[in-house]
Amino acid sequence: KPSNSLCSLLPHDEYWILSKRIVTPEGVTSGAVEVKGGTIVSVVEGVQAGELPQGNVVDYGDAVVMPGLVDVHAHLDEPGKEEWEGFSSGTKAAAAGGITTLIDMPLNSVPSTVSEETLRLKVDAAQQKIYVDVGFWGGLVPENAFNKTALEGLLNAGVLGLKSFMCPSGINDFPMTDKNHIKEGLQTLAKYKRPLLVHAELQLDPDSSIELNDGLENPQSYMTYLKTRPTSMEEAAIKELLDVAEDTKLGGTAEGAHLHVVHLSDAQTSLDLIKEAKSRGASLTVETCPHYLAFSAEEIQDGDTRYKCAPPIRDAANKEKLWKALNEEHIDMLSSDHSPSAPELKLLNEGDFLRAWGGISSLQFVLPATWSYGRRYGITLNQLASWWSERPAKLAGQDLKGAIVSGNHADIVVWEPDAEFELDENHYVHHKHRNISAYMGKRLSGKVLATYQNSKKAFPGTVAGCRNHCDKAL
Ligand SMILES: NC(=O)N[C@H]1NC(=O)NC1=O
Ligand SMILES: [Zn+2]
Ligand SMILES: [Zn+2]
């Protein structure tokens, strides 16, 4: 149930969104998207405002009309960690950033979403608070991995798939899984034709970070942190995963299940291993996140723990390779991995990279961030729609989302690629804590003008002619 403080669009059940740049799977076209009862009825090519019923038309000129973003990886932290983020602040940030569907991760809230009961707590906590569509991943943890009844209960209760960690997650009630847990979990997922999302880092030598903690190296230097999580950790995890990925092939023991590697940072051997497994027929996809594409380790200032995340942001050469892999379709999609904490845990005063919370806060800015840094690599609007909408919708099993085609949900973002803005103190940020976001202080291009979700306008809330709760809207 969405928030009832949402502002509905125009006082019409049917309306047209007009633009010279509508991004459809066939390409960019000029015309109108016809919406009725929250569904896209048609894309009318070449039509002009004057040819449509007056009053029911919003003409956006040459602003881009694109499918709303589907963020398959965000941590909203409710219930239990309301002081970190929340359904209300998080989904307002999503709407303001052009995200119309967000799939919440099973950890960082208390309790973690690892059973039917804990999923109910999530759903209850979200009631009346959400401004965009929200779905949930469940957790695959040692406790439920060999318990088919428990996993089926969780899947029957509505999680869209499962997520597991191959290294310590930093959350006590979300322990890591090994290869055997994953192999077993995939058997159940096969029956439901659902994916397993994996945080693929494997700690080879647990002692290495202790040495660094002993003060031998400067904990305020990002390079020190980088040494604690080398690319070999991603490589080792992916190597183990590839074994079980074989099971997802046609005719394999887990045919129907799907493996998805979250937030890939290493664009070299780890990516090569993924490519190989794909070519052998494994049902496998991989995502990366805007922070790996926007920033590089060399430019992170000493003590600026806003940039601490796992896996870490690597060097500039790696960043170039990530863009190349995206452009060549070896990386399938993007996600935010919005993972904020209470500001105190970022230890911004001490600037200790080894002890600060690892997680990037970015939700509201992922579209302009991808565009601002990506336009230098010649990315197209259709690529953006594919990485941010079409493929993530498919991963989450949302067949009626992710593309502007008739019959789909009217989930739409309207944005202006050439409009620039400064993320300074005057910029309205909906995240619970603006100061911990890695993008604050940056200048970005790509301004979201409006976000439509089903029969509503989710952002901005105040619309001419709307008499519905505008005071409470965004
Ligand atoms: N628990 C949690 O959100 N961890 C995330 N943070 C991060 O930087 N990487 C993650 O997996
Ligand atoms: Zn992770
Ligand atoms: Zn995450």
Short mmCIF file of C-alpha atoms and ligand atoms in Angstrom, two decimals:
data_model
loop_
_atom_site.label_atom_id
_atom_site.label_comp_id
_atom_site.label_asym_id
_atom_site.label_seq_id
_atom_site.Cartn_x
_atom_site.Cartn_y
_atom_site.Cartn_z
CA LYS A 1 0.00 0.00 0.00
CA PRO A 2 1.47 3.31 -1.04
CA SER A 3 1.46 6.41 1.10
CA ASN A 4 -1.95 8.08 1.03
CA SER A 5 -0.25 11.43 1.05
CA LEU A 6 0.70 10.84 -2.57
CA CYS A 7 -0.51 13.48 -4.89
CA SER A 8 -2.50 12.06 -7.77
CA LEU A 9 -1.76 13.48 -11.16
CA LEU A 10 -4.26 15.52 -12.99
CA PRO A 11 -7.91 15.01 -12.16
CA HIS A 12 -8.07 12.65 -15.13
CA ASP A 13 -7.96 8.88 -15.38
CA GLU A 14 -6.51 9.26 -18.86
CA TYR A 15 -3.65 11.56 -19.81
CA TRP A 16 -0.87 12.03 -22.32
CA ILE A 17 2.79 12.73 -21.63
CA LEU A 18 4.17 14.58 -24.61
CA SER A 19 7.85 14.82 -25.55
CA LYS A 20 10.22 14.93 -28.49
CA ARG A 21 12.40 12.31 -26.80
CA ILE A 22 10.49 9.26 -25.58
CA VAL A 23 12.78 6.31 -24.89
CA THR A 24 11.14 3.07 -26.08
CA PRO A 25 12.85 -0.30 -26.63
CA GLU A 26 12.84 0.46 -30.36
CA GLY A 27 14.65 3.76 -29.93
CA VAL A 28 13.99 7.40 -29.14
CA THR A 29 10.83 8.82 -30.65
CA SER A 30 8.75 11.99 -30.65
CA GLY A 31 5.09 11.87 -29.66
CA ALA A 32 3.00 11.04 -26.63
CA VAL A 33 2.67 8.28 -24.06
CA GLU A 34 -1.01 7.64 -23.47
CA VAL A 35 -1.81 6.56 -19.93
CA LYS A 36 -5.12 5.22 -18.71
CA GLY A 37 -5.90 3.81 -15.28
CA GLY A 38 -2.20 3.66 -14.44
CA THR A 39 -1.27 1.68 -17.53
CA ILE A 40 0.49 2.73 -20.71
CA VAL A 41 -2.16 2.33 -23.39
CA SER A 42 -0.09 3.40 -26.36
CA VAL A 43 2.86 5.37 -27.62
CA VAL A 44 1.48 7.70 -30.27
CA GLU A 45 4.33 8.65 -32.57
CA GLY A 46 4.49 12.10 -34.11
CA VAL A 47 1.39 13.46 -32.41
CA GLN A 48 1.27 17.18 -31.43
CA ALA A 49 -0.31 18.77 -28.34
CA GLY A 50 -3.09 20.39 -30.39
CA GLU A 51 -4.30 17.01 -31.61
CA LEU A 52 -4.97 15.70 -28.10
CA PRO A 53 -7.82 16.55 -25.67
CA GLN A 54 -6.92 19.80 -23.91
CA GLY A 55 -6.30 19.65 -20.20
CA ASN A 56 -5.20 16.03 -20.20
CA VAL A 57 -1.83 16.70 -21.75
CA VAL A 58 1.50 17.45 -20.08
CA ASP A 59 3.92 18.74 -22.70
CA TYR A 60 7.56 18.30 -21.70
CA GLY A 61 9.04 19.64 -24.93
CA ASP A 62 12.39 18.01 -25.57
CA ALA A 63 12.93 16.72 -22.02
CA VAL A 64 13.58 12.96 -21.96
CA VAL A 65 10.69 10.62 -21.12
CA MET A 66 12.11 7.30 -19.99
CA PRO A 67 10.90 4.23 -18.09
CA GLY A 68 11.20 4.81 -14.34
CA LEU A 69 14.32 3.29 -12.81
CA VAL A 70 14.09 -0.08 -11.10
CA ASP A 71 16.65 -0.19 -8.32
CA VAL A 72 17.17 -3.82 -7.37
CA HIS A 73 19.64 -3.08 -4.59
CA ALA A 74 18.84 -0.61 -1.80
CA HIS A 75 18.86 -0.82 1.98
CA LEU A 76 15.97 1.09 3.57
CA ASP A 77 16.77 -0.20 7.07
CA GLU A 78 13.26 -0.26 8.49
CA PRO A 79 12.10 -1.66 10.89
CA GLY A 80 14.71 -1.29 13.56
CA LYS A 81 17.22 1.12 12.05
CA GLU A 82 14.98 4.13 11.44
CA GLU A 83 17.86 6.34 12.48
CA TRP A 84 19.78 5.12 9.39
CA GLU A 85 17.11 5.51 6.66
CA GLY A 86 13.44 4.60 6.33
CA PHE A 87 10.62 3.75 3.93
CA SER A 88 9.35 7.30 3.84
CA SER A 89 12.65 9.17 3.40
CA GLY A 90 14.09 6.44 1.16
CA THR A 91 11.18 6.20 -1.24
CA LYS A 92 10.81 10.00 -1.40
CA ALA A 93 14.47 10.13 -2.41
CA ALA A 94 13.77 7.40 -4.97
CA ALA A 95 10.82 9.31 -6.47
CA ALA A 96 12.82 12.53 -6.59
CA GLY A 97 15.57 10.62 -8.40
CA GLY A 98 13.34 9.00 -11.03
CA ILE A 99 13.22 5.57 -9.41
CA THR A 100 9.72 4.09 -9.56
CA THR A 101 10.47 0.61 -8.18
CA LEU A 102 12.87 -0.26 -5.43
CA ILE A 103 13.72 -3.72 -4.12
CA ASP A 104 14.79 -3.60 -0.50
CA MET A 105 17.68 -5.72 0.73
CA PRO A 106 17.10 -8.17 3.61
CA LEU A 107 19.81 -6.79 5.87
CA ASN A 108 20.54 -3.63 7.88
CA SER A 109 17.02 -3.60 9.33
CA VAL A 110 16.28 -5.34 12.64
CA PRO A 111 15.50 -8.13 12.29
CA SER A 112 16.90 -9.18 8.93
CA THR A 113 14.35 -10.48 6.40
CA VAL A 114 15.14 -14.18 6.63
CA SER A 115 11.77 -15.79 7.35
CA GLU A 116 8.08 -15.44 6.60
CA GLU A 117 7.58 -13.72 9.99
CA THR A 118 10.35 -11.18 9.49
CA LEU A 119 9.05 -10.39 5.99
CA ARG A 120 5.68 -9.56 7.57
CA LEU A 121 7.43 -7.09 9.89
CA LYS A 122 8.98 -5.42 6.84
CA VAL A 123 5.67 -5.19 5.03
CA ASP A 124 3.95 -3.81 8.12
CA ALA A 125 6.67 -1.22 8.59
CA ALA A 126 6.27 -0.06 4.99
CA GLN A 127 2.49 0.44 5.13
CA GLN A 128 1.35 3.94 4.17
CA LYS A 129 4.90 5.18 4.00
CA ILE A 130 6.02 4.47 0.47
CA TYR A 131 6.07 6.86 -2.50
CA VAL A 132 7.14 4.33 -5.13
CA ASP A 133 6.61 0.60 -5.63
CA VAL A 134 8.64 -1.49 -3.20
CA GLY A 135 9.50 -5.17 -3.30
CA PHE A 136 11.66 -7.28 -1.01
CA TRP A 137 14.52 -9.71 -1.29
CA GLY A 138 14.77 -12.34 1.43
CA GLY A 139 18.01 -13.47 3.06
CA LEU A 140 19.69 -16.82 2.41
CA VAL A 141 21.61 -17.51 5.61
CA PRO A 142 23.07 -20.70 7.15
CA GLU A 143 20.02 -21.02 9.39
CA ASN A 144 17.53 -21.37 6.54
CA ALA A 145 19.70 -22.64 3.68
CA PHE A 146 19.08 -26.33 4.39
CA ASN A 147 15.50 -25.76 5.54
CA LYS A 148 13.38 -26.08 2.40
CA THR A 149 10.13 -25.44 4.28
CA ALA A 150 11.44 -22.17 5.70
CA LEU A 151 12.74 -20.99 2.32
CA GLU A 152 9.51 -21.93 0.58
CA GLY A 153 7.58 -20.09 3.29
CA LEU A 154 9.61 -16.97 2.63
CA LEU A 155 9.18 -17.24 -1.15
CA ASN A 156 5.45 -18.00 -0.87
CA ALA A 157 5.07 -14.96 1.38
CA GLY A 158 6.28 -12.79 -1.48
CA VAL A 159 10.02 -12.16 -1.56
CA LEU A 160 11.17 -11.77 -5.16
CA GLY A 161 14.30 -13.85 -4.65
CA LEU A 162 17.11 -14.29 -2.12
CA LYS A 163 20.36 -12.55 -1.24
CA SER A 164 23.43 -13.94 0.49
CA PHE A 165 26.92 -12.87 1.54
CA MET A 166 30.12 -14.85 0.95
CA CYS A 167 32.01 -12.74 3.53
CA PRO A 168 30.94 -11.26 6.89
CA SER A 169 28.12 -8.79 6.23
CA GLY A 170 28.79 -6.58 9.22
CA ILE A 171 25.32 -7.44 10.52
CA ASN A 172 25.11 -9.96 13.37
CA ASP A 173 21.89 -11.68 12.39
CA PHE A 174 22.97 -11.99 8.76
CA PRO A 175 25.86 -14.51 8.77
CA MET A 176 27.71 -15.44 5.62
CA THR A 177 26.92 -18.47 3.49
CA ASP A 178 29.38 -20.87 1.90
CA LYS A 179 29.21 -22.69 -1.40
CA ASN A 180 27.13 -25.53 0.07
CA HIS A 181 24.46 -23.19 1.42
CA ILE A 182 24.27 -21.49 -1.97
CA LYS A 183 24.10 -24.78 -3.88
CA GLU A 184 21.25 -25.93 -1.66
CA GLY A 185 19.36 -22.61 -1.77
CA LEU A 186 19.47 -22.66 -5.57
CA GLN A 187 17.51 -25.92 -5.60
CA THR A 188 14.54 -24.21 -3.96
CA LEU A 189 14.93 -21.08 -6.07
CA ALA A 190 14.81 -23.25 -9.20
CA LYS A 191 11.30 -24.37 -8.34
CA TYR A 192 10.19 -20.75 -7.97
CA LYS A 193 12.24 -19.49 -10.94
CA ARG A 194 13.75 -16.81 -8.75
CA PRO A 195 17.26 -15.36 -8.50
CA LEU A 196 19.92 -15.53 -5.82
CA LEU A 197 21.82 -12.26 -5.45
CA VAL A 198 25.30 -12.72 -4.06
CA HIS A 199 27.72 -10.35 -2.39
CA ALA A 200 30.82 -11.92 -3.91
CA GLU A 201 33.87 -11.28 -1.76
CA LEU A 202 35.70 -14.12 -0.01
CA GLN A 203 38.17 -13.39 2.74
CA LEU A 204 41.23 -15.49 1.97
CA ASP A 205 43.44 -14.42 4.81
CA PRO A 206 41.40 -13.13 7.76
CA ASP A 207 44.59 -11.94 9.49
CA SER A 208 45.60 -9.40 6.87
CA SER A 209 43.25 -6.67 8.11
CA ILE A 210 44.38 -7.16 11.73
CA GLU A 211 47.91 -6.23 10.80
CA LEU A 212 46.66 -2.98 9.29
CA ASN A 213 44.58 -2.30 12.38
CA ASP A 214 47.69 -2.54 14.50
CA GLY A 215 48.68 0.87 13.30
CA LEU A 216 51.27 -0.17 10.77
CA GLU A 217 49.51 1.85 8.14
CA ASN A 218 47.49 5.05 8.16
CA PRO A 219 43.79 4.23 8.66
CA GLN A 220 42.81 7.61 7.21
CA SER A 221 44.23 6.72 3.83
CA TYR A 222 41.86 5.11 1.35
CA MET A 223 44.82 3.13 0.02
CA THR A 224 45.12 1.39 3.39
CA TYR A 225 41.48 0.34 3.20
CA LEU A 226 41.92 -0.78 -0.40
CA LYS A 227 44.67 -3.18 0.68
CA THR A 228 42.30 -4.89 3.10
CA ARG A 229 39.93 -5.81 0.27
CA PRO A 230 42.01 -6.67 -2.81
CA THR A 231 40.55 -7.84 -6.12
CA SER A 232 41.60 -11.37 -5.15
CA MET A 233 38.66 -11.37 -2.69
CA GLU A 234 36.18 -10.81 -5.51
CA GLU A 235 37.99 -13.31 -7.71
CA ALA A 236 37.98 -16.03 -5.05
CA ALA A 237 34.26 -15.63 -4.38
CA ILE A 238 33.34 -15.65 -8.05
CA LYS A 239 35.48 -18.74 -8.64
CA GLU A 240 33.47 -20.60 -6.01
CA LEU A 241 30.22 -19.29 -7.43
CA LEU A 242 31.06 -20.53 -10.89
CA ASP A 243 31.01 -24.08 -9.68
CA VAL A 244 27.44 -23.72 -8.49
CA ALA A 245 26.53 -21.57 -11.50
CA GLU A 246 26.90 -24.74 -13.58
CA ASP A 247 23.77 -26.05 -11.85
CA THR A 248 21.67 -23.22 -13.34
CA LYS A 249 22.35 -24.33 -16.94
CA LEU A 250 19.64 -25.90 -19.05
CA GLY A 251 19.45 -29.48 -17.85
CA GLY A 252 21.38 -28.62 -14.66
CA THR A 253 20.16 -29.59 -11.19
CA ALA A 254 19.04 -26.02 -10.49
CA GLU A 255 17.67 -25.15 -13.92
CA GLY A 256 15.25 -22.26 -13.50
CA ALA A 257 17.27 -20.61 -10.74
CA HIS A 258 19.44 -17.63 -11.57
CA LEU A 259 22.61 -16.21 -10.04
CA HIS A 260 23.23 -12.49 -9.88
CA VAL A 261 26.51 -10.97 -8.70
CA VAL A 262 25.84 -7.66 -6.96
CA HIS A 263 28.07 -4.56 -7.04
CA LEU A 264 31.03 -5.87 -9.05
CA SER A 265 34.04 -3.61 -8.59
CA ASP A 266 36.90 -5.63 -10.14
CA ALA A 267 36.72 -5.24 -13.92
CA GLN A 268 39.57 -7.67 -14.60
CA THR A 269 39.82 -11.34 -13.60
CA SER A 270 36.50 -11.35 -11.71
CA LEU A 271 34.73 -10.06 -14.76
CA ASP A 272 36.56 -12.48 -17.06
CA LEU A 273 35.38 -15.38 -14.90
CA ILE A 274 31.79 -14.14 -15.16
CA LYS A 275 32.10 -13.82 -18.94
CA GLU A 276 33.36 -17.39 -19.20
CA ALA A 277 30.54 -18.78 -17.11
CA LYS A 278 27.98 -16.92 -19.20
CA SER A 279 29.48 -18.29 -22.38
CA ARG A 280 29.19 -21.81 -20.96
CA GLY A 281 25.45 -21.28 -20.51
CA ALA A 282 25.11 -20.43 -16.82
CA SER A 283 22.09 -18.34 -15.90
CA LEU A 284 24.15 -15.47 -14.55
CA THR A 285 24.03 -11.68 -14.52
CA VAL A 286 26.11 -8.97 -12.88
CA GLU A 287 25.53 -5.42 -11.74
CA THR A 288 27.82 -2.56 -10.83
CA CYS A 289 26.97 0.74 -9.13
CA PRO A 290 27.42 4.41 -10.06
CA HIS A 291 30.04 4.97 -7.34
CA TYR A 292 32.40 2.50 -9.03
CA LEU A 293 31.84 4.33 -12.31
CA ALA A 294 32.07 7.87 -10.97
CA PHE A 295 34.97 7.79 -8.53
CA SER A 296 38.46 6.34 -8.35
CA ALA A 297 40.59 5.40 -5.34
CA GLU A 298 43.33 7.92 -6.21
CA GLU A 299 41.01 10.90 -5.82
CA ILE A 300 39.45 9.95 -2.47
CA GLN A 301 40.72 12.39 0.15
CA ASP A 302 42.25 11.16 3.37
CA GLY A 303 39.59 10.61 6.01
CA ASP A 304 36.61 11.01 3.64
CA THR A 305 34.78 7.90 4.80
CA ARG A 306 31.67 8.80 2.79
CA TYR A 307 33.42 6.76 0.08
CA LYS A 308 33.94 3.63 2.12
CA CYS A 309 32.12 0.67 0.63
CA ALA A 310 32.68 -3.00 0.00
CA PRO A 311 33.99 -4.06 -2.40
CA PRO A 312 36.04 -0.88 -2.48
CA ILE A 313 36.26 1.72 -5.22
CA ARG A 314 39.40 0.80 -7.17
CA ASP A 315 41.82 2.78 -9.36
CA ALA A 316 41.03 4.95 -12.37
CA ALA A 317 42.19 2.29 -14.84
CA ASN A 318 39.67 -0.13 -13.33
CA LYS A 319 36.93 2.48 -13.66
CA GLU A 320 37.69 2.80 -17.38
CA LYS A 321 37.41 -0.97 -17.72
CA LEU A 322 34.05 -0.99 -15.93
CA TRP A 323 32.66 1.52 -18.43
CA LYS A 324 34.04 -0.55 -21.29
CA ALA A 325 32.42 -3.70 -19.86
CA LEU A 326 29.09 -1.91 -19.52
CA ASN A 327 29.28 -0.58 -23.06
CA GLU A 328 30.12 -4.07 -24.34
CA GLU A 329 27.24 -5.57 -22.35
CA HIS A 330 29.42 -7.77 -20.15
CA ILE A 331 27.98 -5.96 -17.15
CA ASP A 332 24.23 -6.31 -17.39
CA MET A 333 22.78 -3.63 -15.19
CA LEU A 334 23.20 -0.96 -12.54
CA SER A 335 21.92 -0.59 -9.00
CA SER A 336 22.43 1.98 -6.26
CA ASP A 337 23.49 -0.20 -3.32
CA HIS A 338 22.24 2.75 -1.29
CA SER A 339 23.52 1.71 2.13
CA PRO A 340 23.50 4.63 4.55
CA SER A 341 24.00 4.46 8.31
CA ALA A 342 23.61 6.87 11.18
CA PRO A 343 26.15 9.66 10.50
CA GLU A 344 28.11 8.88 13.70
CA LEU A 345 29.02 5.45 12.32
CA LYS A 346 30.75 7.04 9.35
CA LEU A 347 33.30 8.46 11.83
CA LEU A 348 33.66 11.57 9.69
CA ASN A 349 35.66 13.36 12.39
CA GLU A 350 38.20 10.60 12.90
CA GLY A 351 38.23 9.63 9.24
CA ASP A 352 39.17 6.05 10.07
CA PHE A 353 38.51 3.95 6.97
CA LEU A 354 39.09 0.70 8.80
CA ARG A 355 36.45 1.29 11.48
CA ALA A 356 33.83 3.42 9.67
CA TRP A 357 30.56 1.95 8.36
CA GLY A 358 30.97 0.70 4.80
CA GLY A 359 28.16 1.82 2.54
CA ILE A 360 27.54 4.56 -0.01
CA SER A 361 24.56 6.85 0.26
CA SER A 362 23.37 7.74 -3.23
CA LEU A 363 19.74 6.85 -3.94
CA GLN A 364 18.44 10.23 -5.09
CA PHE A 365 21.39 10.85 -7.41
CA VAL A 366 21.95 7.64 -9.31
CA LEU A 367 20.38 8.79 -12.58
CA PRO A 368 22.26 12.12 -12.85
CA ALA A 369 25.44 10.42 -11.59
CA THR A 370 25.31 7.68 -14.23
CA TRP A 371 24.55 10.24 -16.92
CA SER A 372 27.09 12.88 -15.82
CA TYR A 373 30.00 10.47 -15.76
CA GLY A 374 28.70 8.22 -18.54
CA ARG A 375 28.15 10.88 -21.19
CA ARG A 376 31.96 11.17 -21.42
CA TYR A 377 31.95 7.57 -22.61
CA GLY A 378 29.23 8.24 -25.16
CA ILE A 379 26.44 6.32 -23.45
CA THR A 380 22.99 6.54 -24.99
CA LEU A 381 19.52 7.02 -23.55
CA ASN A 382 18.61 3.50 -24.62
CA GLN A 383 21.59 2.09 -22.75
CA LEU A 384 20.49 3.98 -19.63
CA ALA A 385 16.99 2.54 -19.95
CA SER A 386 18.37 -0.94 -20.43
CA TRP A 387 20.82 -0.79 -17.47
CA TRP A 388 18.49 0.97 -15.07
CA SER A 389 15.02 -0.26 -16.04
CA GLU A 390 14.63 -3.08 -18.50
CA ARG A 391 17.18 -5.58 -17.17
CA PRO A 392 16.64 -4.92 -13.44
CA ALA A 393 12.87 -5.32 -13.96
CA LYS A 394 13.55 -8.68 -15.55
CA LEU A 395 15.82 -9.77 -12.69
CA ALA A 396 13.10 -8.92 -10.18
CA GLY A 397 10.45 -10.73 -12.27
CA GLN A 398 8.52 -7.53 -12.96
CA ASP A 399 7.23 -8.27 -16.43
CA LEU A 400 5.02 -5.18 -16.63
CA LYS A 401 7.77 -2.76 -15.71
CA GLY A 402 11.02 -1.46 -17.12
CA ALA A 403 9.96 -0.25 -20.57
CA ILE A 404 7.63 2.25 -22.20
CA VAL A 405 5.43 -0.15 -24.16
CA SER A 406 1.66 -0.50 -24.21
CA GLY A 407 0.32 -2.71 -21.46
CA ASN A 408 3.11 -1.84 -19.01
CA HIS A 409 2.70 0.10 -15.76
CA ALA A 410 2.89 3.85 -16.27
CA ASP A 411 6.18 4.14 -14.39
CA ILE A 412 7.93 7.05 -16.02
CA VAL A 413 10.72 9.53 -15.33
CA VAL A 414 10.93 12.85 -17.13
CA TRP A 415 14.34 14.49 -17.00
CA GLU A 416 16.47 17.13 -18.60
CA PRO A 417 19.93 15.76 -19.56
CA ASP A 418 21.52 19.17 -20.08
CA ALA A 419 20.29 20.84 -16.91
CA GLU A 420 23.12 21.05 -14.39
CA PHE A 421 22.88 21.46 -10.66
CA GLU A 422 25.15 21.83 -7.70
CA LEU A 423 24.72 19.44 -4.81
CA ASP A 424 25.26 22.21 -2.28
CA GLU A 425 23.45 23.14 0.92
CA ASN A 426 20.51 24.53 -1.08
CA HIS A 427 19.74 21.31 -2.88
CA TYR A 428 16.79 19.43 -1.40
CA VAL A 429 17.89 15.94 -0.38
CA HIS A 430 15.31 13.43 0.83
CA HIS A 431 17.77 10.90 2.27
CA LYS A 432 17.58 10.83 6.04
CA HIS A 433 21.17 12.09 6.28
CA ARG A 434 22.35 14.37 3.50
CA ASN A 435 25.89 14.92 4.78
CA ILE A 436 27.03 11.31 4.38
CA SER A 437 26.23 11.10 0.67
CA ALA A 438 29.27 10.63 -1.54
CA TYR A 439 27.79 12.98 -4.14
CA MET A 440 27.33 16.06 -1.96
CA GLY A 441 29.51 18.88 -3.22
CA LYS A 442 29.51 17.54 -6.80
CA ARG A 443 28.06 19.25 -9.83
CA LEU A 444 25.88 16.89 -11.87
CA SER A 445 23.89 17.11 -15.07
CA GLY A 446 20.53 15.45 -15.58
CA LYS A 447 17.73 16.99 -13.60
CA VAL A 448 14.61 14.97 -12.83
CA LEU A 449 11.54 17.05 -13.67
CA ALA A 450 8.83 14.55 -12.81
CA THR A 451 8.28 10.95 -11.81
CA TYR A 452 5.03 9.18 -12.65
CA GLN A 453 4.02 5.99 -10.98
CA ASN A 454 0.94 4.13 -12.11
CA SER A 455 -1.90 6.64 -11.89
CA LYS A 456 0.01 9.11 -9.77
CA LYS A 457 2.64 11.69 -10.04
CA ALA A 458 5.12 10.73 -7.35
CA PHE A 459 7.40 13.72 -7.87
CA PRO A 460 7.06 16.65 -7.61
CA GLY A 461 3.90 16.48 -5.60
CA THR A 462 2.29 19.74 -6.51
CA VAL A 463 0.55 19.62 -9.83
CA ALA A 464 -1.73 22.21 -11.35
CA GLY A 465 -5.29 21.07 -10.94
CA CYS A 466 -4.57 18.56 -8.23
CA ARG A 467 -6.74 18.79 -5.16
CA ASN A 468 -5.33 15.79 -3.44
CA HIS A 469 -3.10 16.19 -0.37
CA CYS A 470 -0.66 18.49 -2.11
CA ASP A 471 0.46 19.91 1.19
CA LYS A 472 1.93 16.57 2.16
CA ALA A 473 3.37 15.66 -1.19
CA LEU A 474 7.01 15.99 -2.16
N1 LIG B 1 25.51 -4.37 5.16
C1 LIG B 1 25.66 -3.62 4.05
O1 LIG B 1 24.82 -2.84 3.68
N2 LIG B 1 26.81 -3.76 3.36
C2 LIG B 1 27.00 -3.05 2.16
N3 LIG B 1 27.76 -1.89 2.28
C3 LIG B 1 28.75 -1.93 1.39
O2 LIG B 1 29.57 -1.03 1.19
N4 LIG B 1 28.76 -3.08 0.73
C4 LIG B 1 27.77 -3.83 1.19
O3 LIG B 1 27.55 -4.96 0.88
ZN ZN B 2 27.02 -6.16 -0.65
ZN ZN B 3 24.03 -3.79 -0.42
#
